[in-house]
PDB file of C-alpha atoms in Angstrom:
ATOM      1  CA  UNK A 102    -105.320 -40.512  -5.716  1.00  0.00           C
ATOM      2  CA  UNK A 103    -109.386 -40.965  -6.077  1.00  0.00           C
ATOM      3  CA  UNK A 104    -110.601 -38.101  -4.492  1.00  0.00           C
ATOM      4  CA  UNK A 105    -110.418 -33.818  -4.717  1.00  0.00           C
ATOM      5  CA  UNK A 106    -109.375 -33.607  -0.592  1.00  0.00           C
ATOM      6  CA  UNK A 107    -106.447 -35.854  -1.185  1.00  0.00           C
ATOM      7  CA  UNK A 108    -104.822 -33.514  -4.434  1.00  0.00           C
ATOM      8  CA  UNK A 109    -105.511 -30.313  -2.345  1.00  0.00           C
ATOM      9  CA  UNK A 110    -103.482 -31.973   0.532  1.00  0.00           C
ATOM     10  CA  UNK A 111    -100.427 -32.846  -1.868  1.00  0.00           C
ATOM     11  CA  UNK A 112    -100.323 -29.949  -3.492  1.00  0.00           C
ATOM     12  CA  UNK A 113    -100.512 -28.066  -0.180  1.00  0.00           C
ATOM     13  CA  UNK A 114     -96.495 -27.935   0.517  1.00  0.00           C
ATOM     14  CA  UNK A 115     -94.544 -27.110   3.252  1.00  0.00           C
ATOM     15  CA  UNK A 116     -92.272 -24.877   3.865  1.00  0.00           C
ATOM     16  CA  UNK A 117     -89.158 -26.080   5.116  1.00  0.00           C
ATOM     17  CA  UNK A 118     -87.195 -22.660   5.049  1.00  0.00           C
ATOM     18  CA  UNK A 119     -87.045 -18.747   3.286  1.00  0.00           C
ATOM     19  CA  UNK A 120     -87.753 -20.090  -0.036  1.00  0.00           C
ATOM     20  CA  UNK A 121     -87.646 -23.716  -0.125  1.00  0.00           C
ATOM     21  CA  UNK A 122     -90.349 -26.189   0.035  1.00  0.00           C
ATOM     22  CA  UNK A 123     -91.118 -29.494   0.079  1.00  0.00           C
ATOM     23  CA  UNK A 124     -93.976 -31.732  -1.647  1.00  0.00           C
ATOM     24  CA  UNK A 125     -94.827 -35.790  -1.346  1.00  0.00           C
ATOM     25  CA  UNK A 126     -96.457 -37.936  -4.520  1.00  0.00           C
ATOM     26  CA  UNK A 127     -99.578 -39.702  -4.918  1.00  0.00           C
ATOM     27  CA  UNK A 128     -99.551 -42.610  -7.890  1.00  0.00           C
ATOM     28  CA  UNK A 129    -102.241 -41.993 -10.474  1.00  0.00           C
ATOM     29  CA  UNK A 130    -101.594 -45.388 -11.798  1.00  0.00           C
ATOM     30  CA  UNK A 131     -97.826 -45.213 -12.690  1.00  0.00           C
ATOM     31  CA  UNK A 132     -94.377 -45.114 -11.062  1.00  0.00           C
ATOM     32  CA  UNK A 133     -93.126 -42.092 -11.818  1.00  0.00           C
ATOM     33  CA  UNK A 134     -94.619 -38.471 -11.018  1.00  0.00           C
ATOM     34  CA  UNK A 135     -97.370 -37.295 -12.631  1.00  0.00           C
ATOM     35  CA  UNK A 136     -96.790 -33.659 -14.361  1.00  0.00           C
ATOM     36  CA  UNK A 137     -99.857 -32.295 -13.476  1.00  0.00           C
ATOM     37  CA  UNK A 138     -98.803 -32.796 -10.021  1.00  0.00           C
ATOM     38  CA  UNK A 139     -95.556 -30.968 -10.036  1.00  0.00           C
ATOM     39  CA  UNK A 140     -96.672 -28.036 -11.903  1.00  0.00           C
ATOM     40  CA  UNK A 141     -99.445 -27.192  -9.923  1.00  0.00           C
ATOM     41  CA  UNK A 142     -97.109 -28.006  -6.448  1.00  0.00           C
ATOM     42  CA  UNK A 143     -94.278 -25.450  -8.306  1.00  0.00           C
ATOM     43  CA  UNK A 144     -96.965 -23.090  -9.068  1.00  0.00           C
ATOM     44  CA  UNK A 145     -97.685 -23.282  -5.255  1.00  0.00           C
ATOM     45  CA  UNK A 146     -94.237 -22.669  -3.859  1.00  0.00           C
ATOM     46  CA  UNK A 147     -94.477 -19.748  -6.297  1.00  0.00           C
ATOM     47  CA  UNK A 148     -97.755 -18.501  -4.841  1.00  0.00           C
ATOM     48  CA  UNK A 149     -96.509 -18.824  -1.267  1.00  0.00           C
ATOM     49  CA  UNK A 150     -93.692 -16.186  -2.327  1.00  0.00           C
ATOM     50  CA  UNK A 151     -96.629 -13.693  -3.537  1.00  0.00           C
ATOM     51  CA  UNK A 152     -99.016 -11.067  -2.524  1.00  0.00           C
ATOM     52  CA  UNK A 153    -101.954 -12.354  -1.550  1.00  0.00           C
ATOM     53  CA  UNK A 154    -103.522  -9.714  -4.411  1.00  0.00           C
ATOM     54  CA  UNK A 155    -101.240 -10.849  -7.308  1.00  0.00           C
ATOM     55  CA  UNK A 156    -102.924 -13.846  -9.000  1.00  0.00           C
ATOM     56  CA  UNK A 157    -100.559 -15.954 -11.594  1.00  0.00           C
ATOM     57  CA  UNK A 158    -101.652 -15.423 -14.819  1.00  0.00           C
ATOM     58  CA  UNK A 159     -99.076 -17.154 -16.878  1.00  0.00           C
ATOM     59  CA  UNK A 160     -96.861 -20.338 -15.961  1.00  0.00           C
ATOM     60  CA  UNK A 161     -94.108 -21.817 -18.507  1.00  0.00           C
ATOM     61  CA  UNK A 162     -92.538 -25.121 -17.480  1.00  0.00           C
ATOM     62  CA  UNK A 163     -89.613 -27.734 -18.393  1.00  0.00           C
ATOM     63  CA  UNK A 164     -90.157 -31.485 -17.398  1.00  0.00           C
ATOM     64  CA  UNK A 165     -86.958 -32.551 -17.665  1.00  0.00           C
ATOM     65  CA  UNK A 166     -86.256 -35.796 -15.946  1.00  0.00           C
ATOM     66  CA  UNK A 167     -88.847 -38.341 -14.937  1.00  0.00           C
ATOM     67  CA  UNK A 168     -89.964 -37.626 -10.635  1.00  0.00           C
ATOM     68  CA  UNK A 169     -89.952 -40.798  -8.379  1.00  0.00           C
ATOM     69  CA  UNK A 170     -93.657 -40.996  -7.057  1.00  0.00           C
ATOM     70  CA  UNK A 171     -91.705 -42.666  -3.680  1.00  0.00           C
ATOM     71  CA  UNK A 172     -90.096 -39.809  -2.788  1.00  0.00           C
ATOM     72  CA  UNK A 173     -90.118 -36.447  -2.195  1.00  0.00           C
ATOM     73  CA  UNK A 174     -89.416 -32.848  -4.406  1.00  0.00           C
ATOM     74  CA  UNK A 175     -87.698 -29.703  -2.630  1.00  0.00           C
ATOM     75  CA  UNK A 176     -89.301 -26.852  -4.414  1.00  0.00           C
ATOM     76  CA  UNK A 177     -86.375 -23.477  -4.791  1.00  0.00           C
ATOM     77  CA  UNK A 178     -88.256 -19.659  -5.982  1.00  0.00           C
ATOM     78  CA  UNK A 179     -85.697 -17.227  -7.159  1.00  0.00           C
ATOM     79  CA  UNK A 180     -87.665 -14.159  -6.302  1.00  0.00           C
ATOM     80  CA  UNK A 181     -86.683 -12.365  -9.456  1.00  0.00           C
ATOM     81  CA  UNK A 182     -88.636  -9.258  -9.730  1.00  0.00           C
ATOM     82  CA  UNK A 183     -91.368  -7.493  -7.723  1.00  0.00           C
ATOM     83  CA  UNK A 184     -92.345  -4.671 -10.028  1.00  0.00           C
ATOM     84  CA  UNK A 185     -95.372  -1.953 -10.186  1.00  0.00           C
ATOM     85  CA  UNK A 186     -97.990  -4.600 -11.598  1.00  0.00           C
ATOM     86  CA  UNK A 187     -96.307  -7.991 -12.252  1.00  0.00           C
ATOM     87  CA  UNK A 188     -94.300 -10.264 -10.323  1.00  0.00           C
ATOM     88  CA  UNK A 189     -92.004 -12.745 -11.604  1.00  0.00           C
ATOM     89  CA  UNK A 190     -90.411 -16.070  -9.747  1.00  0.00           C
ATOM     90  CA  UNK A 191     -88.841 -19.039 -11.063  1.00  0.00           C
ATOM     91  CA  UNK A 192     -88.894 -22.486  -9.225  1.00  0.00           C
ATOM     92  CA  UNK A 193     -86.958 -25.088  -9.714  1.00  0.00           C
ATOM     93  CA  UNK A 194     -87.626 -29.042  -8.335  1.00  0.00           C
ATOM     94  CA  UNK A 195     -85.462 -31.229  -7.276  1.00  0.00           C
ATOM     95  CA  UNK A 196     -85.579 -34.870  -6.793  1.00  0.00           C
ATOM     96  CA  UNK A 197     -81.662 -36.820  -5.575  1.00  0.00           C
ATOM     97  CA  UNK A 198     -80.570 -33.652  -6.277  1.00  0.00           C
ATOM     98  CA  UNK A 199     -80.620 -33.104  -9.565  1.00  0.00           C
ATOM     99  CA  UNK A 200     -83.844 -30.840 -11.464  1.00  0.00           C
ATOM    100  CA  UNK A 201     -86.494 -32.564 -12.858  1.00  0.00           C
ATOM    101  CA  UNK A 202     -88.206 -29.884 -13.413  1.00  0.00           C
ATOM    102  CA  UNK A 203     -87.920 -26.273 -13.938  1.00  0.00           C
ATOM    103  CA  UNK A 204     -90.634 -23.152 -14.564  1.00  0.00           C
ATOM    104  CA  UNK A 205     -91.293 -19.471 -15.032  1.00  0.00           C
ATOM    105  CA  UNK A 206     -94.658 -17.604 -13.590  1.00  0.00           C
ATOM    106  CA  UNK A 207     -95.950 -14.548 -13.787  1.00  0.00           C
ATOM    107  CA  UNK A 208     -98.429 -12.926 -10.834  1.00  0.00           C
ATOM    108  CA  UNK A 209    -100.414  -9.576 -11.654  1.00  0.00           C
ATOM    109  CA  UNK A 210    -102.832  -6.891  -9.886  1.00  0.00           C
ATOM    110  CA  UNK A 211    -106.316  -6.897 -11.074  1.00  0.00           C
ATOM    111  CA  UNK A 212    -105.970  -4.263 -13.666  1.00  0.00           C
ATOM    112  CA  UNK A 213    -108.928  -2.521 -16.298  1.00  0.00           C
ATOM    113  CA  UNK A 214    -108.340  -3.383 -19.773  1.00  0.00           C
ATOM    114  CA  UNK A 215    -109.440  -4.284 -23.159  1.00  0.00           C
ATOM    115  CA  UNK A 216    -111.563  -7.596 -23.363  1.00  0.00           C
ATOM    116  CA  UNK A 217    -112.374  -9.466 -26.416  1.00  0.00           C
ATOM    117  CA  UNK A 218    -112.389 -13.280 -26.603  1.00  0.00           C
ATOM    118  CA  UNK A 219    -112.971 -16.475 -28.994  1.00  0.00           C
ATOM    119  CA  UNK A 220    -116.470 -18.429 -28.705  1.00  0.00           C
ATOM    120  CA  UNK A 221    -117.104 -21.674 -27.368  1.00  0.00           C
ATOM    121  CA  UNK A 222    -117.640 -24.357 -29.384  1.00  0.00           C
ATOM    122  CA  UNK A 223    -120.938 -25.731 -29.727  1.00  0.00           C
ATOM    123  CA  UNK A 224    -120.626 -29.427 -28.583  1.00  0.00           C
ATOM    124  CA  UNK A 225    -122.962 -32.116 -26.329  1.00  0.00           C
ATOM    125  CA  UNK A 226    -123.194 -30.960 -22.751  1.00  0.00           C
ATOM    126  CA  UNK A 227    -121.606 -33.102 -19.826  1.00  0.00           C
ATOM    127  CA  UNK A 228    -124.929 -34.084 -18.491  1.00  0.00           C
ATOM    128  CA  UNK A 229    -125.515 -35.881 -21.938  1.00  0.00           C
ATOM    129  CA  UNK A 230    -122.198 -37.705 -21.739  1.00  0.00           C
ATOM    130  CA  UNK A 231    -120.533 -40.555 -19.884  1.00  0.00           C
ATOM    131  CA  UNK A 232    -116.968 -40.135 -17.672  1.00  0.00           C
ATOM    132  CA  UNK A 233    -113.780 -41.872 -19.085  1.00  0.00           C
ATOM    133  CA  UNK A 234    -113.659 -43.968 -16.190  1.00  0.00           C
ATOM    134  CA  UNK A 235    -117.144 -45.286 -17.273  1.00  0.00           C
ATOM    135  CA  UNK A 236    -116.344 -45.662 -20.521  1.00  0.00           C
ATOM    136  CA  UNK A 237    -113.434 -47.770 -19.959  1.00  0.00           C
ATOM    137  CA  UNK A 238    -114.867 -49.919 -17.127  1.00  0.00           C
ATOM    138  CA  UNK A 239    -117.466 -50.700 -19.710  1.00  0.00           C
ATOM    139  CA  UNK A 240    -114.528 -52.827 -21.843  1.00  0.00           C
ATOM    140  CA  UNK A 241    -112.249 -53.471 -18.850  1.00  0.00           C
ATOM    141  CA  UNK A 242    -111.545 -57.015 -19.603  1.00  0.00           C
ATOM    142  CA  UNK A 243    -110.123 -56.061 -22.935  1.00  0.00           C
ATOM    143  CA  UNK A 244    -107.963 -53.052 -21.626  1.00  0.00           C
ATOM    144  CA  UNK A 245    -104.694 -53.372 -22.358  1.00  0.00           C
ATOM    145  CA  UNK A 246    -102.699 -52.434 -18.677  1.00  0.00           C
ATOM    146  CA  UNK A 247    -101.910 -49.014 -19.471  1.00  0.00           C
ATOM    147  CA  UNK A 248    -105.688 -48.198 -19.044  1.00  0.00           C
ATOM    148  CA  UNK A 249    -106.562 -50.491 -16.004  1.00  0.00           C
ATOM    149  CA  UNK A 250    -103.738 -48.904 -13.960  1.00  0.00           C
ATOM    150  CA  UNK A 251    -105.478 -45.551 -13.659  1.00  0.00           C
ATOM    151  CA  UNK A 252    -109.203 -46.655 -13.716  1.00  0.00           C
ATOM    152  CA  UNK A 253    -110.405 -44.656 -10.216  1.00  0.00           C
ATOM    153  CA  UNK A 254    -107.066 -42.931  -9.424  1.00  0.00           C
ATOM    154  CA  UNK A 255    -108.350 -39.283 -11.094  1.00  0.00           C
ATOM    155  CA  UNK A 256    -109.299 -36.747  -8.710  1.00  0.00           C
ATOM    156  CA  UNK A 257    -111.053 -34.682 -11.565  1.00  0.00           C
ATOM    157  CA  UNK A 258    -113.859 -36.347 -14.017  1.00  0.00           C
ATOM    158  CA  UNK A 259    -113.259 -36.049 -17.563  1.00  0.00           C
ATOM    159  CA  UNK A 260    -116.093 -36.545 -19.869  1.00  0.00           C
ATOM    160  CA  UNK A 261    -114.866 -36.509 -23.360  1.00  0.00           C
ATOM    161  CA  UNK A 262    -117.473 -35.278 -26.203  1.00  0.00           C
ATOM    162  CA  UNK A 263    -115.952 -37.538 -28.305  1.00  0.00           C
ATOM    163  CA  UNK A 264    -114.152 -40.622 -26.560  1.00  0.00           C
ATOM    164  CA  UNK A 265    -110.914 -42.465 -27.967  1.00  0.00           C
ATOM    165  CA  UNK A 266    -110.983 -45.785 -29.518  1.00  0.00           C
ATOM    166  CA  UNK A 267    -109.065 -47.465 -26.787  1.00  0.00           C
ATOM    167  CA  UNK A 268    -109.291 -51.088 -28.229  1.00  0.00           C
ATOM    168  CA  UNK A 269    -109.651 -50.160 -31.619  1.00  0.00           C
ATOM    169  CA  UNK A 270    -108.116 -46.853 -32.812  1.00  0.00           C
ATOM    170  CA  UNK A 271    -108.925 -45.299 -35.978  1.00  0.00           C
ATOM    171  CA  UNK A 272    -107.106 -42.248 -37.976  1.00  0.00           C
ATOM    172  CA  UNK A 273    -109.028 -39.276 -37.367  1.00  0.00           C
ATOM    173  CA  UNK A 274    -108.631 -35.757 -36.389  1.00  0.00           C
ATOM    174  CA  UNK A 275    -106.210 -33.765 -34.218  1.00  0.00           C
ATOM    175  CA  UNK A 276    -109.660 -32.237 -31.980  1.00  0.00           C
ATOM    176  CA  UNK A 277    -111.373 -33.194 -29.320  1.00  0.00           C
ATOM    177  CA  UNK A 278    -113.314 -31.348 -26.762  1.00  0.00           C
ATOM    178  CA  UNK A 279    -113.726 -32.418 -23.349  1.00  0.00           C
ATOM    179  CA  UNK A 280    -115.715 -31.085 -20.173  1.00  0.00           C
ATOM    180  CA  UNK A 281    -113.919 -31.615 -17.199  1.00  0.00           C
ATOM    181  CA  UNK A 282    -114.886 -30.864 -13.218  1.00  0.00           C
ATOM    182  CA  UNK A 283    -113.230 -31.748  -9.767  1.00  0.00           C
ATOM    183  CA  UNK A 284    -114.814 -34.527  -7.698  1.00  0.00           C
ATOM    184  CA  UNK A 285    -116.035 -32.207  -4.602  1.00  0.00           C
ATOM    185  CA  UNK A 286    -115.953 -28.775  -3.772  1.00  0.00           C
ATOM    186  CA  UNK A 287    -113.503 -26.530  -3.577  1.00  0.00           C
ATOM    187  CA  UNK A 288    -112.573 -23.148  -1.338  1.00  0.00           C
ATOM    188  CA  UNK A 289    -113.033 -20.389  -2.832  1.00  0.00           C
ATOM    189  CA  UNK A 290    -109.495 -19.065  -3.279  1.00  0.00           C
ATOM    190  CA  UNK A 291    -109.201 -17.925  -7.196  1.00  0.00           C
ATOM    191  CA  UNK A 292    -104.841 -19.204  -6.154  1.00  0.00           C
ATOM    192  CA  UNK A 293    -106.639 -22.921  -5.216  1.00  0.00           C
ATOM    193  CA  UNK A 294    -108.407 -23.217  -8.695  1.00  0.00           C
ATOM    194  CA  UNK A 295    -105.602 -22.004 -10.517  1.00  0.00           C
ATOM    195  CA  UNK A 296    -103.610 -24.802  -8.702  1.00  0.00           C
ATOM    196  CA  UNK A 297    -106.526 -27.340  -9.266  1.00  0.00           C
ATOM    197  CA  UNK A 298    -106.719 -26.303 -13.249  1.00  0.00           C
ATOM    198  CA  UNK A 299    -103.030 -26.591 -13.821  1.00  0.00           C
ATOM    199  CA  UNK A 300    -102.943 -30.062 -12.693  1.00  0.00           C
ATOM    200  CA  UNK A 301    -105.934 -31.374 -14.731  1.00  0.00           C
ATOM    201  CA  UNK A 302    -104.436 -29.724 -17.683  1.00  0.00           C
ATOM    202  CA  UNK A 303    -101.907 -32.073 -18.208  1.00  0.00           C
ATOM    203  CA  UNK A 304    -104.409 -34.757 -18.819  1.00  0.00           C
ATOM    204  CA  UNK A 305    -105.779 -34.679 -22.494  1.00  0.00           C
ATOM    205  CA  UNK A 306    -103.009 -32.936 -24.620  1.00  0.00           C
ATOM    206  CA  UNK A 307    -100.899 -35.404 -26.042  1.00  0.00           C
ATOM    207  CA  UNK A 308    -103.356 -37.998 -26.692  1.00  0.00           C
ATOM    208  CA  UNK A 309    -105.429 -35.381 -28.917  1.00  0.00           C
ATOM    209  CA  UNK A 310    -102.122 -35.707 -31.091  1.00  0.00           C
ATOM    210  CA  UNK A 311    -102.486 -39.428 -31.555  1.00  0.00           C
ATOM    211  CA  UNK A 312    -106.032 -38.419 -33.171  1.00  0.00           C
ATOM    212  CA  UNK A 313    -104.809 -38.559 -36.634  1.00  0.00           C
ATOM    213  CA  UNK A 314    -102.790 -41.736 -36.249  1.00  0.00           C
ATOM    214  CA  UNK A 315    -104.414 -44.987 -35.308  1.00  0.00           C
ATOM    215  CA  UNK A 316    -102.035 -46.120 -32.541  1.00  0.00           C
ATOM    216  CA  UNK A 317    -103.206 -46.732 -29.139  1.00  0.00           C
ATOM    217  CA  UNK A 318    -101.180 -45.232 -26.101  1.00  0.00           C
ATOM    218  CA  UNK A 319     -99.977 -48.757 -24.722  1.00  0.00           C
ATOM    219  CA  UNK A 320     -98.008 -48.938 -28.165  1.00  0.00           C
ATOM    220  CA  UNK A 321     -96.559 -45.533 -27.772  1.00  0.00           C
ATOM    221  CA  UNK A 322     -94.194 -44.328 -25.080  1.00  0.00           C
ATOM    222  CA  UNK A 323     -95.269 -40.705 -24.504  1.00  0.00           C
ATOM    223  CA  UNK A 324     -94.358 -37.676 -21.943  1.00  0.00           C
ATOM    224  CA  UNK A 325     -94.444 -34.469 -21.433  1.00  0.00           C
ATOM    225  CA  UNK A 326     -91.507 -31.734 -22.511  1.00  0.00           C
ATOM    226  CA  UNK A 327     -93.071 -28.377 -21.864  1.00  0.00           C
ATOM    227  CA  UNK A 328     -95.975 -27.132 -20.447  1.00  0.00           C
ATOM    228  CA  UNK A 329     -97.180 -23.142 -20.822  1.00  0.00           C
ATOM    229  CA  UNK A 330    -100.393 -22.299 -19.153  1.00  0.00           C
ATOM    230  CA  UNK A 331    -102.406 -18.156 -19.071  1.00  0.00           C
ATOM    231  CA  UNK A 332    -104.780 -17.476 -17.162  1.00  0.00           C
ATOM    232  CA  UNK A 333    -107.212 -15.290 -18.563  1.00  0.00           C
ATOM    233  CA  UNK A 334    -110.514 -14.544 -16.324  1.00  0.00           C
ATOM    234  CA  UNK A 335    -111.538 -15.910 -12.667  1.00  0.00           C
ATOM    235  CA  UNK A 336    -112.942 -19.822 -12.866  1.00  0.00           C
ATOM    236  CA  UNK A 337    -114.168 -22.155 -10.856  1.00  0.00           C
ATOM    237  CA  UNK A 338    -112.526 -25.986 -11.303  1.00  0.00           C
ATOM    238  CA  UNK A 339    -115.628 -27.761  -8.944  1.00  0.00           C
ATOM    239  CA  UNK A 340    -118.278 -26.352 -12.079  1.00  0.00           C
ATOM    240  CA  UNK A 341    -117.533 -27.766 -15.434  1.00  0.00           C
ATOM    241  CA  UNK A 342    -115.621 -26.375 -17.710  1.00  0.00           C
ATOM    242  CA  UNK A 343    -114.883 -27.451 -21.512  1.00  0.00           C
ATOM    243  CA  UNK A 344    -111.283 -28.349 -22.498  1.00  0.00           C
ATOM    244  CA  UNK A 345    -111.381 -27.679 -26.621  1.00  0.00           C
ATOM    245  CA  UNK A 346    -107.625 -29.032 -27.812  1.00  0.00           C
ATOM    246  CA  UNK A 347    -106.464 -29.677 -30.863  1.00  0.00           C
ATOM    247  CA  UNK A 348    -102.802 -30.665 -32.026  1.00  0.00           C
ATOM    248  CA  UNK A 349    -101.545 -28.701 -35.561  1.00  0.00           C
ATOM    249  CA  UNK A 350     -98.610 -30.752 -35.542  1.00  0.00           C
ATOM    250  CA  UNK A 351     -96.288 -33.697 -34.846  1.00  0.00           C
ATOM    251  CA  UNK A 352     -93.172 -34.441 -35.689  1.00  0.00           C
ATOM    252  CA  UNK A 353     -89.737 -35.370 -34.776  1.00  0.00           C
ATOM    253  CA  UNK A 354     -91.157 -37.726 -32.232  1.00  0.00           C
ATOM    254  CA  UNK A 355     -92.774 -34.788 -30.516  1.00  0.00           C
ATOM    255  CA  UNK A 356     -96.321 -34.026 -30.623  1.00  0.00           C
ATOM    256  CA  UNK A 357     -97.481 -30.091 -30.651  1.00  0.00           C
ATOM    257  CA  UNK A 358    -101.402 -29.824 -28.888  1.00  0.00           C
ATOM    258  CA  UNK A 359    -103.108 -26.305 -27.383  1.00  0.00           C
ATOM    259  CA  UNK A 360    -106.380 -26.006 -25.931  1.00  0.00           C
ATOM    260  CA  UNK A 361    -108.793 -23.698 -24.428  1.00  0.00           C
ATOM    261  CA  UNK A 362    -110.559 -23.365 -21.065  1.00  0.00           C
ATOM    262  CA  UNK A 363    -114.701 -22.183 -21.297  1.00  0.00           C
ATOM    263  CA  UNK A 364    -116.928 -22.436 -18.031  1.00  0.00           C
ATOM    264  CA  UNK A 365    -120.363 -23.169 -18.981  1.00  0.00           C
ATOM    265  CA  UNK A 366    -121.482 -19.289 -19.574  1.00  0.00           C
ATOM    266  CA  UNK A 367    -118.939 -19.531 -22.772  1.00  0.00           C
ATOM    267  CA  UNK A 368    -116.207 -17.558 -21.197  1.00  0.00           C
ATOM    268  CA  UNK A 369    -112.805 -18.435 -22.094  1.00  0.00           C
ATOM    269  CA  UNK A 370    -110.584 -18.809 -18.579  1.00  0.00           C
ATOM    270  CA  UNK A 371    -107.116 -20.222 -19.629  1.00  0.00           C
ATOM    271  CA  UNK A 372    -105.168 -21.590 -22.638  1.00  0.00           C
ATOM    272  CA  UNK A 373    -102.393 -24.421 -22.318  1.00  0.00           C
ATOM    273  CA  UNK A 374     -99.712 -24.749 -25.151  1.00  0.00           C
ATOM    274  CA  UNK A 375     -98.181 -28.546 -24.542  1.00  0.00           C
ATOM    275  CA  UNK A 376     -95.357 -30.144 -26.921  1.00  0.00           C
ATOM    276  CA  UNK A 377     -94.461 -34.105 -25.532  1.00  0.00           C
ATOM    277  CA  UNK A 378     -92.478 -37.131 -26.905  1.00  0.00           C
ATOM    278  CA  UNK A 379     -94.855 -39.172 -28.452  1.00  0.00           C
ATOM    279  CA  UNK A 380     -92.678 -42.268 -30.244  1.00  0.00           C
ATOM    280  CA  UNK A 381     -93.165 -45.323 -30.519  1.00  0.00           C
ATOM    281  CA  UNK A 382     -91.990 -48.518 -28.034  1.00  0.00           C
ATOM    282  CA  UNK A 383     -89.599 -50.505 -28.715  1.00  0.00           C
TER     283      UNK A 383
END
């Protein structure tokens, strides 16, 4: 999947009846479906149950069995509660028919509040900087597989302040910050970009908790457990925003990372919390 037009078409689903929807897969390199791709298409069947005026403002997901990228995912929302100011569904995705994945969200009127936030880091801005794919094309020969399979297949550019050593991994530190865009331009429904973000949010997390351990990702077998996403302030995903993550811990064969959203005005638009297996292959 190379290109912005071709996400917004899978994670456009239909509707196949009151409640139920269905989504297709696009390969990003591997055989099996890419998280990104089924939270954003769950946080669309959730959407499609919503007031237009309600925007989701927090998401909390289960990845529990790997998706087939050949086939496709029925989508059920349990309607659970339309109150006063939130609304709440649950959706659950099914593959052969058995759940491979399961999440909460949470959809809320604009409201007037309190509003305080963290700052921005100061890092190097994207103009300054080169894209992953760039980086690794520069070495391809080298790449072990893992990388080759998704050189071009990313319909958002990443453009990490301070790139992995893919051939040559060193201990370091669980940070890294990384500005990250779609490739084209979006509409301007705030429901789209929320889709758009929660996809590219799965990219990023559990490799900032290899940082302190000098292992490369072809020598680790590594995926996603949970996934919790808020919403905090309206964004746009075709500008660039700055993904700051950092992972406090890993253990267990599980890797803990969390990382905050800025546009390029310093405002901070969403948080993701992220715990994955992150083991090593036999």
């Amino acid at each position: 999947m190379k290109d912005v037009q071709t996400l917004l078409e899978v994670i456009d689903l239909e509707q196949i009846e009151e409640n139920i929807f269905r989504g297709e897969s696009h390969s990003i390199g591997s055989k099996r479906v890419f998280g990104g791709q089924v939270l954003s298409q769950a946080l669309d069947a959730a959407i499609r149950t919503v007031p237009e005026e309600r925007l989701a403002h927090s998401m909390h997901g289960y990845f529990i069995l790997p998706g087939d990228v050949t086939k496709p995912i029925v989508f059920n929302v349990d309607r659970i509660r339309d109150g006063g100011s939130f609304t709440t569904r649950r959706v659950v995705a099914i593959q052969n028919g058995r759940a491979i994945f399961n999440m909460s969200a949470s959809f809320q009127l604009v409201q007037p509040g309190l509003d305080h936030q963290i700052q921005i880091p100061d890092v190097t801005p994207p103009e300054e900087l080169s894209n992953d794919q760039e980086i690794l094309e520069a070495c391809i020969d080298e790449l072990p597989e893992i990388y080759q399979r998704i050189l071009g297949q990313r319909p958002i550019e990443f453009r990490p302040v301070d790139p992995m050593g893919f051939l040559k991994p060193s201990e370091g530190e669980p940070f890294r910050h990384v500005w990250l865009k779609a490739k084209g331009r979006l509409p301007d429904s705030g429901s789209v970009h929320r889709r758009i973000l929660a996809y590219a949010s799965d990219y990023n997390l559990l490799t900032t908790a290899l940082g302190p351990h000098p292992v490369s990702m072809d020598q680790m077998q590594m995926a996603s457990l949970d996934h919790a996403m808020w919403f905090h302030r309206d964004f746009r995903v075709d500008e660039w925003l700055l993904y700051s993550l950092d992972s406090p811990s890993a253990s267990n064969a599980r890797g803990f990372t969390r990382g905050n959203l800025f546009n390029r005005q310093g405002i901070l638009v969403a948080s993701v919390v992220q715990e994955g297996l992150i083991r090593r292959r036999k």
